[in-house]
Amino acid sequence: IGGPKWQKASKTPEMGLLQLRKALGLYANIRPIQVSTSIAHLSPLKAEIVSGSDFVVVRELTGGIYFGEPKHWNDEEALDSLVYTREEIRRICVQAFEIAQGRKKKVTSVDKANVLESSRLWRQTATKIGKENPDIELEHILVDTASMRLITSPAWMDVVVTENMFGDILTDEASVLAGSMGMLPSASLGESGVGLYEPIHGSAPDIVGKGIANPIGTILSTAMLLRYSLKLEVEAAAIEKAVDETITAGARTADIGGK
């Protein structure tokens, strides 16, 4: 969604997307990042750094500075409010620990607890959930360190859980590991079972009609739909396997070195 046509509109498409997430109670954004050996050389980073990276970012999606009130701006000053409740933090951390149970059993909680009061509550709450899951390793790191580790040693991560704005920035940074934002899917989930599935990228007005858009993020989002909303794990894995085999066979769009 979005584009130059709507940039000056009083209500932008992006505002509609935020409202959709909020109205459906989709508080958990799940973004898997995988870099197979067959495409590691396409990354702007060294292949040996990114090869084998396989982690999931769990981003809180309906709280934080994007939704905090009050907010305003004029020519002289601007105000954004960063607000989190314990319950908002608790439920996203529970989601992260549940995902970690089916993976390498490691959760990295990202905050800015050395500066932000909201992050101090975040760290305290994450620690409590960690004690309730003693079989899972929990580490706390500052968002500064997380942004550096994404570039220097992404393979260390398993499940990363963080607040709304940090998650937005870190997942866009992580998207370059695979060589293109067009590669990555996402799921937005709530407690109702309803999910919103989309590639992590926005619209691309500059390439409309050229037949060069990368469909992989959209296709893999469908795999996530099968897995999380419909509980069809075998079918989801089949789609992911087909995508991996297709890329390995050399069928690639321009953004990942193909034609």
mmCIF file of C-alpha atoms in Angstrom:
data_model
loop_
_atom_site.group_PDB
_atom_site.id
_atom_site.type_symbol
_atom_site.label_atom_id
_atom_site.label_comp_id
_atom_site.label_asym_id
_atom_site.label_seq_id
_atom_site.Cartn_x
_atom_site.Cartn_y
_atom_site.Cartn_z
ATOM 1 C CA ILE A 1 0.000 0.000 0.000
ATOM 2 C CA GLY A 2 0.953 3.647 -0.310
ATOM 3 C CA GLY A 3 2.860 5.746 -2.785
ATOM 4 C CA PRO A 4 3.466 9.355 -3.888
ATOM 5 C CA LYS A 5 -0.178 9.794 -4.885
ATOM 6 C CA TRP A 6 -1.295 9.708 -1.234
ATOM 7 C CA GLN A 7 1.633 11.314 0.589
ATOM 8 C CA LYS A 8 -0.232 14.574 1.234
ATOM 9 C CA ALA A 9 -3.620 13.003 1.928
ATOM 10 C CA SER A 10 -5.289 13.712 5.258
ATOM 11 C CA LYS A 11 -5.701 9.970 5.707
ATOM 12 C CA THR A 12 -2.945 7.879 4.170
ATOM 13 C CA PRO A 13 -3.101 4.150 3.317
ATOM 14 C CA GLU A 14 -0.495 3.549 6.034
ATOM 15 C CA MET A 15 -2.871 5.039 8.623
ATOM 16 C CA GLY A 16 -5.526 2.587 7.423
ATOM 17 C CA LEU A 17 -3.153 -0.342 7.901
ATOM 18 C CA LEU A 18 -2.351 0.737 11.466
ATOM 19 C CA GLN A 19 -6.074 1.026 12.210
ATOM 20 C CA LEU A 20 -6.721 -2.418 10.701
ATOM 21 C CA ARG A 21 -4.104 -4.008 12.957
ATOM 22 C CA LYS A 22 -5.485 -2.208 15.992
ATOM 23 C CA ALA A 23 -9.155 -3.038 15.247
ATOM 24 C CA LEU A 24 -8.404 -6.742 14.765
ATOM 25 C CA GLY A 25 -6.240 -6.886 17.896
ATOM 26 C CA LEU A 26 -3.191 -8.014 15.922
ATOM 27 C CA TYR A 27 -0.587 -7.300 18.567
ATOM 28 C CA ALA A 28 2.134 -9.738 17.432
ATOM 29 C CA ASN A 29 4.089 -9.254 14.216
ATOM 30 C CA ILE A 30 6.108 -12.358 13.289
ATOM 31 C CA ARG A 31 8.939 -11.835 10.801
ATOM 32 C CA PRO A 32 11.183 -14.810 9.972
ATOM 33 C CA ILE A 33 14.600 -14.079 8.463
ATOM 34 C CA GLN A 34 16.326 -16.914 6.625
ATOM 35 C CA VAL A 35 19.416 -16.866 4.422
ATOM 36 C CA SER A 36 20.124 -20.176 2.742
ATOM 37 C CA THR A 37 23.585 -21.054 1.519
ATOM 38 C CA SER A 38 22.380 -20.830 -2.098
ATOM 39 C CA ILE A 39 21.643 -17.086 -1.847
ATOM 40 C CA ALA A 40 24.173 -16.004 0.781
ATOM 41 C CA HIS A 41 26.447 -14.594 -1.926
ATOM 42 C CA LEU A 42 23.689 -12.190 -2.999
ATOM 43 C CA SER A 43 23.743 -10.386 0.343
ATOM 44 C CA PRO A 44 25.585 -7.051 0.561
ATOM 45 C CA LEU A 45 27.359 -8.586 3.562
ATOM 46 C CA LYS A 46 29.994 -11.300 3.304
ATOM 47 C CA ALA A 47 28.485 -14.700 2.555
ATOM 48 C CA GLU A 48 30.264 -16.309 5.490
ATOM 49 C CA ILE A 49 28.581 -13.825 7.865
ATOM 50 C CA VAL A 50 24.991 -14.259 6.690
ATOM 51 C CA SER A 51 24.979 -17.876 5.486
ATOM 52 C CA GLY A 52 22.725 -20.063 7.594
ATOM 53 C CA SER A 53 21.034 -17.179 9.394
ATOM 54 C CA ASP A 54 17.652 -18.370 10.629
ATOM 55 C CA PHE A 55 15.826 -16.303 13.216
ATOM 56 C CA VAL A 56 12.413 -14.837 13.961
ATOM 57 C CA VAL A 57 11.665 -11.294 15.087
ATOM 58 C CA VAL A 58 8.540 -10.979 17.254
ATOM 59 C CA ARG A 59 7.491 -7.319 17.213
ATOM 60 C CA GLU A 60 4.803 -5.785 19.434
ATOM 61 C CA LEU A 61 2.425 -4.182 16.959
ATOM 62 C CA THR A 62 -0.385 -2.222 18.608
ATOM 63 C CA GLY A 63 1.316 -0.251 21.388
ATOM 64 C CA GLY A 64 4.266 2.041 21.855
ATOM 65 C CA ILE A 65 5.085 5.345 20.244
ATOM 66 C CA TYR A 66 3.058 4.737 17.053
ATOM 67 C CA PHE A 67 -0.183 4.663 19.050
ATOM 68 C CA GLY A 68 0.639 6.662 22.196
ATOM 69 C CA GLU A 69 -1.437 9.672 23.200
ATOM 70 C CA PRO A 70 -1.123 12.604 23.413
ATOM 71 C CA LYS A 71 0.664 13.444 20.203
ATOM 72 C CA HIS A 72 0.837 16.670 18.218
ATOM 73 C CA TRP A 73 3.104 18.864 16.181
ATOM 74 C CA ASN A 74 3.304 22.419 14.924
ATOM 75 C CA ASP A 75 6.016 24.665 13.533
ATOM 76 C CA GLU A 76 7.605 25.106 16.937
ATOM 77 C CA GLU A 77 7.385 21.747 18.703
ATOM 78 C CA ALA A 78 6.333 18.130 18.341
ATOM 79 C CA LEU A 79 5.228 15.512 20.873
ATOM 80 C CA ASP A 80 4.984 11.712 20.611
ATOM 81 C CA SER A 81 4.039 9.587 23.612
ATOM 82 C CA LEU A 82 5.667 6.199 24.229
ATOM 83 C CA VAL A 83 3.274 4.181 26.389
ATOM 84 C CA TYR A 84 3.267 0.469 27.280
ATOM 85 C CA THR A 85 1.255 -1.478 29.819
ATOM 86 C CA ARG A 86 2.544 -4.558 31.581
ATOM 87 C CA GLU A 87 -0.127 -6.672 29.884
ATOM 88 C CA GLU A 88 0.893 -5.498 26.389
ATOM 89 C CA ILE A 89 4.471 -6.492 27.132
ATOM 90 C CA ARG A 90 3.516 -9.766 28.808
ATOM 91 C CA ARG A 91 1.451 -11.120 25.932
ATOM 92 C CA ILE A 92 4.072 -10.397 23.256
ATOM 93 C CA CYS A 93 6.783 -12.012 25.390
ATOM 94 C CA VAL A 94 4.582 -15.081 25.893
ATOM 95 C CA GLN A 95 4.213 -15.298 22.095
ATOM 96 C CA ALA A 96 7.992 -15.143 21.678
ATOM 97 C CA PHE A 97 8.618 -17.880 24.233
ATOM 98 C CA GLU A 98 5.997 -20.114 22.610
ATOM 99 C CA ILE A 99 7.754 -19.763 19.246
ATOM 100 C CA ALA A 100 11.134 -20.422 20.866
ATOM 101 C CA GLN A 101 9.825 -23.723 22.269
ATOM 102 C CA GLY A 102 9.689 -25.066 18.711
ATOM 103 C CA ARG A 103 13.099 -23.704 17.731
ATOM 104 C CA LYS A 104 16.503 -23.432 19.458
ATOM 105 C CA LYS A 105 14.985 -22.345 22.787
ATOM 106 C CA LYS A 106 16.646 -18.950 22.961
ATOM 107 C CA VAL A 107 14.908 -15.580 23.336
ATOM 108 C CA THR A 108 16.678 -12.253 22.956
ATOM 109 C CA SER A 109 14.709 -9.328 24.376
ATOM 110 C CA VAL A 110 15.662 -5.970 22.875
ATOM 111 C CA ASP A 111 15.065 -2.718 24.756
ATOM 112 C CA LYS A 112 16.609 0.625 25.732
ATOM 113 C CA ALA A 113 16.443 0.116 29.483
ATOM 114 C CA ASN A 114 19.428 2.362 30.165
ATOM 115 C CA VAL A 115 17.378 5.384 29.032
ATOM 116 C CA LEU A 116 13.646 4.674 28.649
ATOM 117 C CA GLU A 117 11.184 4.064 31.495
ATOM 118 C CA SER A 118 9.010 1.959 29.168
ATOM 119 C CA SER A 119 12.013 -0.273 28.479
ATOM 120 C CA ARG A 120 12.606 -0.774 32.199
ATOM 121 C CA LEU A 121 9.072 -2.126 32.508
ATOM 122 C CA TRP A 122 9.706 -4.179 29.365
ATOM 123 C CA ARG A 123 12.846 -5.773 30.811
ATOM 124 C CA GLN A 124 11.221 -6.464 34.176
ATOM 125 C CA THR A 125 8.225 -8.139 32.507
ATOM 126 C CA ALA A 126 10.347 -10.173 30.069
ATOM 127 C CA THR A 127 12.463 -11.390 32.986
ATOM 128 C CA LYS A 128 9.329 -12.598 34.787
ATOM 129 C CA ILE A 129 8.150 -14.541 31.703
ATOM 130 C CA GLY A 130 11.647 -15.973 31.399
ATOM 131 C CA LYS A 131 11.481 -17.371 34.930
ATOM 132 C CA GLU A 132 8.222 -19.091 33.987
ATOM 133 C CA ASN A 133 10.058 -20.815 31.107
ATOM 134 C CA PRO A 134 13.289 -22.107 32.698
ATOM 135 C CA ASP A 135 14.078 -24.391 29.768
ATOM 136 C CA ILE A 136 14.502 -21.381 27.456
ATOM 137 C CA GLU A 137 17.582 -19.157 27.538
ATOM 138 C CA LEU A 138 16.740 -15.444 27.875
ATOM 139 C CA GLU A 139 19.136 -12.605 27.208
ATOM 140 C CA HIS A 140 18.549 -8.854 27.340
ATOM 141 C CA ILE A 141 20.376 -6.511 24.981
ATOM 142 C CA LEU A 142 20.054 -2.831 24.140
ATOM 143 C CA VAL A 143 18.710 -1.905 20.729
ATOM 144 C CA ASP A 144 22.072 -0.324 19.855
ATOM 145 C CA THR A 145 23.811 -3.668 20.327
ATOM 146 C CA ALA A 146 21.047 -5.510 18.477
ATOM 147 C CA SER A 147 21.452 -3.295 15.408
ATOM 148 C CA MET A 148 25.196 -3.969 15.348
ATOM 149 C CA ARG A 149 24.878 -7.724 15.879
ATOM 150 C CA LEU A 150 22.427 -7.956 12.965
ATOM 151 C CA ILE A 151 25.249 -6.857 10.684
ATOM 152 C CA THR A 152 28.241 -8.520 12.329
ATOM 153 C CA SER A 153 26.870 -11.880 13.521
ATOM 154 C CA PRO A 154 23.230 -12.537 12.577
ATOM 155 C CA ALA A 155 23.563 -16.307 12.985
ATOM 156 C CA TRP A 156 23.650 -15.948 16.798
ATOM 157 C CA MET A 157 19.927 -15.138 16.971
ATOM 158 C CA ASP A 158 16.949 -17.443 17.369
ATOM 159 C CA VAL A 159 13.863 -15.531 18.555
ATOM 160 C CA VAL A 160 14.101 -11.773 19.038
ATOM 161 C CA VAL A 161 11.271 -9.962 20.847
ATOM 162 C CA THR A 162 10.974 -6.188 20.981
ATOM 163 C CA GLU A 163 8.646 -3.204 21.047
ATOM 164 C CA ASN A 164 6.901 -1.619 18.078
ATOM 165 C CA MET A 165 9.325 0.993 16.765
ATOM 166 C CA PHE A 166 12.491 -0.980 17.513
ATOM 167 C CA GLY A 167 10.985 -4.000 15.745
ATOM 168 C CA ASP A 168 10.019 -1.916 12.726
ATOM 169 C CA ILE A 169 13.556 -0.592 12.295
ATOM 170 C CA LEU A 170 15.422 -3.815 13.102
ATOM 171 C CA THR A 171 13.380 -5.979 10.725
ATOM 172 C CA ASP A 172 13.915 -3.565 7.853
ATOM 173 C CA GLU A 173 17.635 -3.683 8.634
ATOM 174 C CA ALA A 174 17.510 -7.476 8.763
ATOM 175 C CA SER A 175 15.813 -7.617 5.370
ATOM 176 C CA VAL A 176 19.066 -6.786 3.592
ATOM 177 C CA LEU A 177 20.682 -9.968 4.938
ATOM 178 C CA ALA A 178 18.796 -11.970 2.317
ATOM 179 C CA GLY A 179 19.702 -9.470 -0.403
ATOM 180 C CA SER A 180 16.250 -7.948 -0.896
ATOM 181 C CA MET A 181 13.177 -6.826 1.051
ATOM 182 C CA GLY A 182 11.183 -8.716 -1.583
ATOM 183 C CA MET A 183 12.193 -12.011 -0.002
ATOM 184 C CA LEU A 184 10.623 -11.690 3.408
ATOM 185 C CA PRO A 185 7.117 -12.540 4.685
ATOM 186 C CA SER A 186 5.314 -11.545 7.859
ATOM 187 C CA ALA A 187 2.309 -12.467 9.957
ATOM 188 C CA SER A 188 0.340 -10.214 12.300
ATOM 189 C CA LEU A 189 -1.515 -12.252 14.912
ATOM 190 C CA GLY A 190 -3.888 -11.735 17.813
ATOM 191 C CA GLU A 191 -5.799 -13.867 20.259
ATOM 192 C CA SER A 192 -8.852 -14.357 18.013
ATOM 193 C CA GLY A 193 -7.144 -16.601 15.462
ATOM 194 C CA VAL A 194 -7.566 -13.968 12.757
ATOM 195 C CA GLY A 195 -4.294 -13.113 11.051
ATOM 196 C CA LEU A 196 -3.032 -10.514 8.575
ATOM 197 C CA TYR A 197 -0.354 -11.829 6.231
ATOM 198 C CA GLU A 198 1.820 -9.639 4.023
ATOM 199 C CA PRO A 199 5.366 -9.289 2.724
ATOM 200 C CA ILE A 200 7.362 -6.826 4.825
ATOM 201 C CA HIS A 201 7.834 -4.374 1.960
ATOM 202 C CA GLY A 202 5.429 -1.656 0.888
ATOM 203 C CA SER A 203 4.341 -0.726 -2.595
ATOM 204 C CA ALA A 204 6.844 0.033 -5.358
ATOM 205 C CA PRO A 205 5.339 2.582 -7.785
ATOM 206 C CA ASP A 206 8.656 2.903 -9.630
ATOM 207 C CA ILE A 207 8.505 -0.671 -10.991
ATOM 208 C CA VAL A 208 4.794 -1.003 -11.773
ATOM 209 C CA GLY A 209 4.213 -2.784 -15.079
ATOM 210 C CA LYS A 210 7.831 -3.808 -15.582
ATOM 211 C CA GLY A 211 7.358 -7.451 -14.616
ATOM 212 C CA ILE A 212 10.352 -7.426 -12.256
ATOM 213 C CA ALA A 213 8.749 -7.480 -8.801
ATOM 214 C CA ASN A 214 9.884 -10.250 -6.469
ATOM 215 C CA PRO A 215 6.874 -12.400 -5.428
ATOM 216 C CA ILE A 216 8.698 -14.501 -2.831
ATOM 217 C CA GLY A 217 7.719 -12.419 0.203
ATOM 218 C CA THR A 218 4.061 -12.749 -0.778
ATOM 219 C CA ILE A 219 4.320 -16.479 -1.470
ATOM 220 C CA LEU A 220 6.046 -17.139 1.857
ATOM 221 C CA SER A 221 3.387 -15.035 3.625
ATOM 222 C CA THR A 222 0.878 -17.574 2.335
ATOM 223 C CA ALA A 223 2.972 -20.321 3.924
ATOM 224 C CA MET A 224 2.756 -18.443 7.226
ATOM 225 C CA LEU A 225 -1.032 -18.183 6.822
ATOM 226 C CA LEU A 226 -1.218 -21.954 6.440
ATOM 227 C CA ARG A 227 0.982 -22.464 9.491
ATOM 228 C CA TYR A 228 -0.446 -19.984 11.988
ATOM 229 C CA SER A 229 -4.128 -19.499 11.112
ATOM 230 C CA LEU A 230 -5.010 -22.816 9.466
ATOM 231 C CA LYS A 231 -2.560 -25.051 11.403
ATOM 232 C CA LEU A 232 -1.446 -26.770 8.179
ATOM 233 C CA GLU A 233 2.235 -27.277 8.932
ATOM 234 C CA VAL A 234 2.908 -29.861 6.193
ATOM 235 C CA GLU A 235 1.440 -27.612 3.507
ATOM 236 C CA ALA A 236 3.322 -24.560 4.818
ATOM 237 C CA ALA A 237 6.605 -26.450 4.768
ATOM 238 C CA ALA A 238 5.884 -27.632 1.211
ATOM 239 C CA ILE A 239 5.597 -24.037 -0.020
ATOM 240 C CA GLU A 240 8.812 -23.047 1.769
ATOM 241 C CA LYS A 241 10.634 -26.033 0.294
ATOM 242 C CA ALA A 242 9.382 -25.158 -3.195
ATOM 243 C CA VAL A 243 10.631 -21.575 -2.851
ATOM 244 C CA ASP A 244 14.045 -22.740 -1.670
ATOM 245 C CA GLU A 245 14.361 -25.263 -4.512
ATOM 246 C CA THR A 246 13.317 -22.664 -7.095
ATOM 247 C CA ILE A 247 15.927 -20.157 -5.903
ATOM 248 C CA THR A 248 18.599 -22.850 -5.689
ATOM 249 C CA ALA A 249 17.775 -23.865 -9.278
ATOM 250 C CA GLY A 250 18.638 -20.328 -10.384
ATOM 251 C CA ALA A 251 15.198 -18.775 -11.019
ATOM 252 C CA ARG A 252 15.620 -15.290 -9.589
ATOM 253 C CA THR A 253 14.228 -11.804 -10.045
ATOM 254 C CA ALA A 254 16.460 -8.821 -10.766
ATOM 255 C CA ASP A 255 16.704 -7.702 -7.150
ATOM 256 C CA ILE A 256 18.504 -10.952 -6.225
ATOM 257 C CA GLY A 257 20.797 -11.138 -9.196
ATOM 258 C CA GLY A 258 18.495 -12.732 -11.778
ATOM 259 C CA LYS A 259 16.767 -11.680 -15.002
#
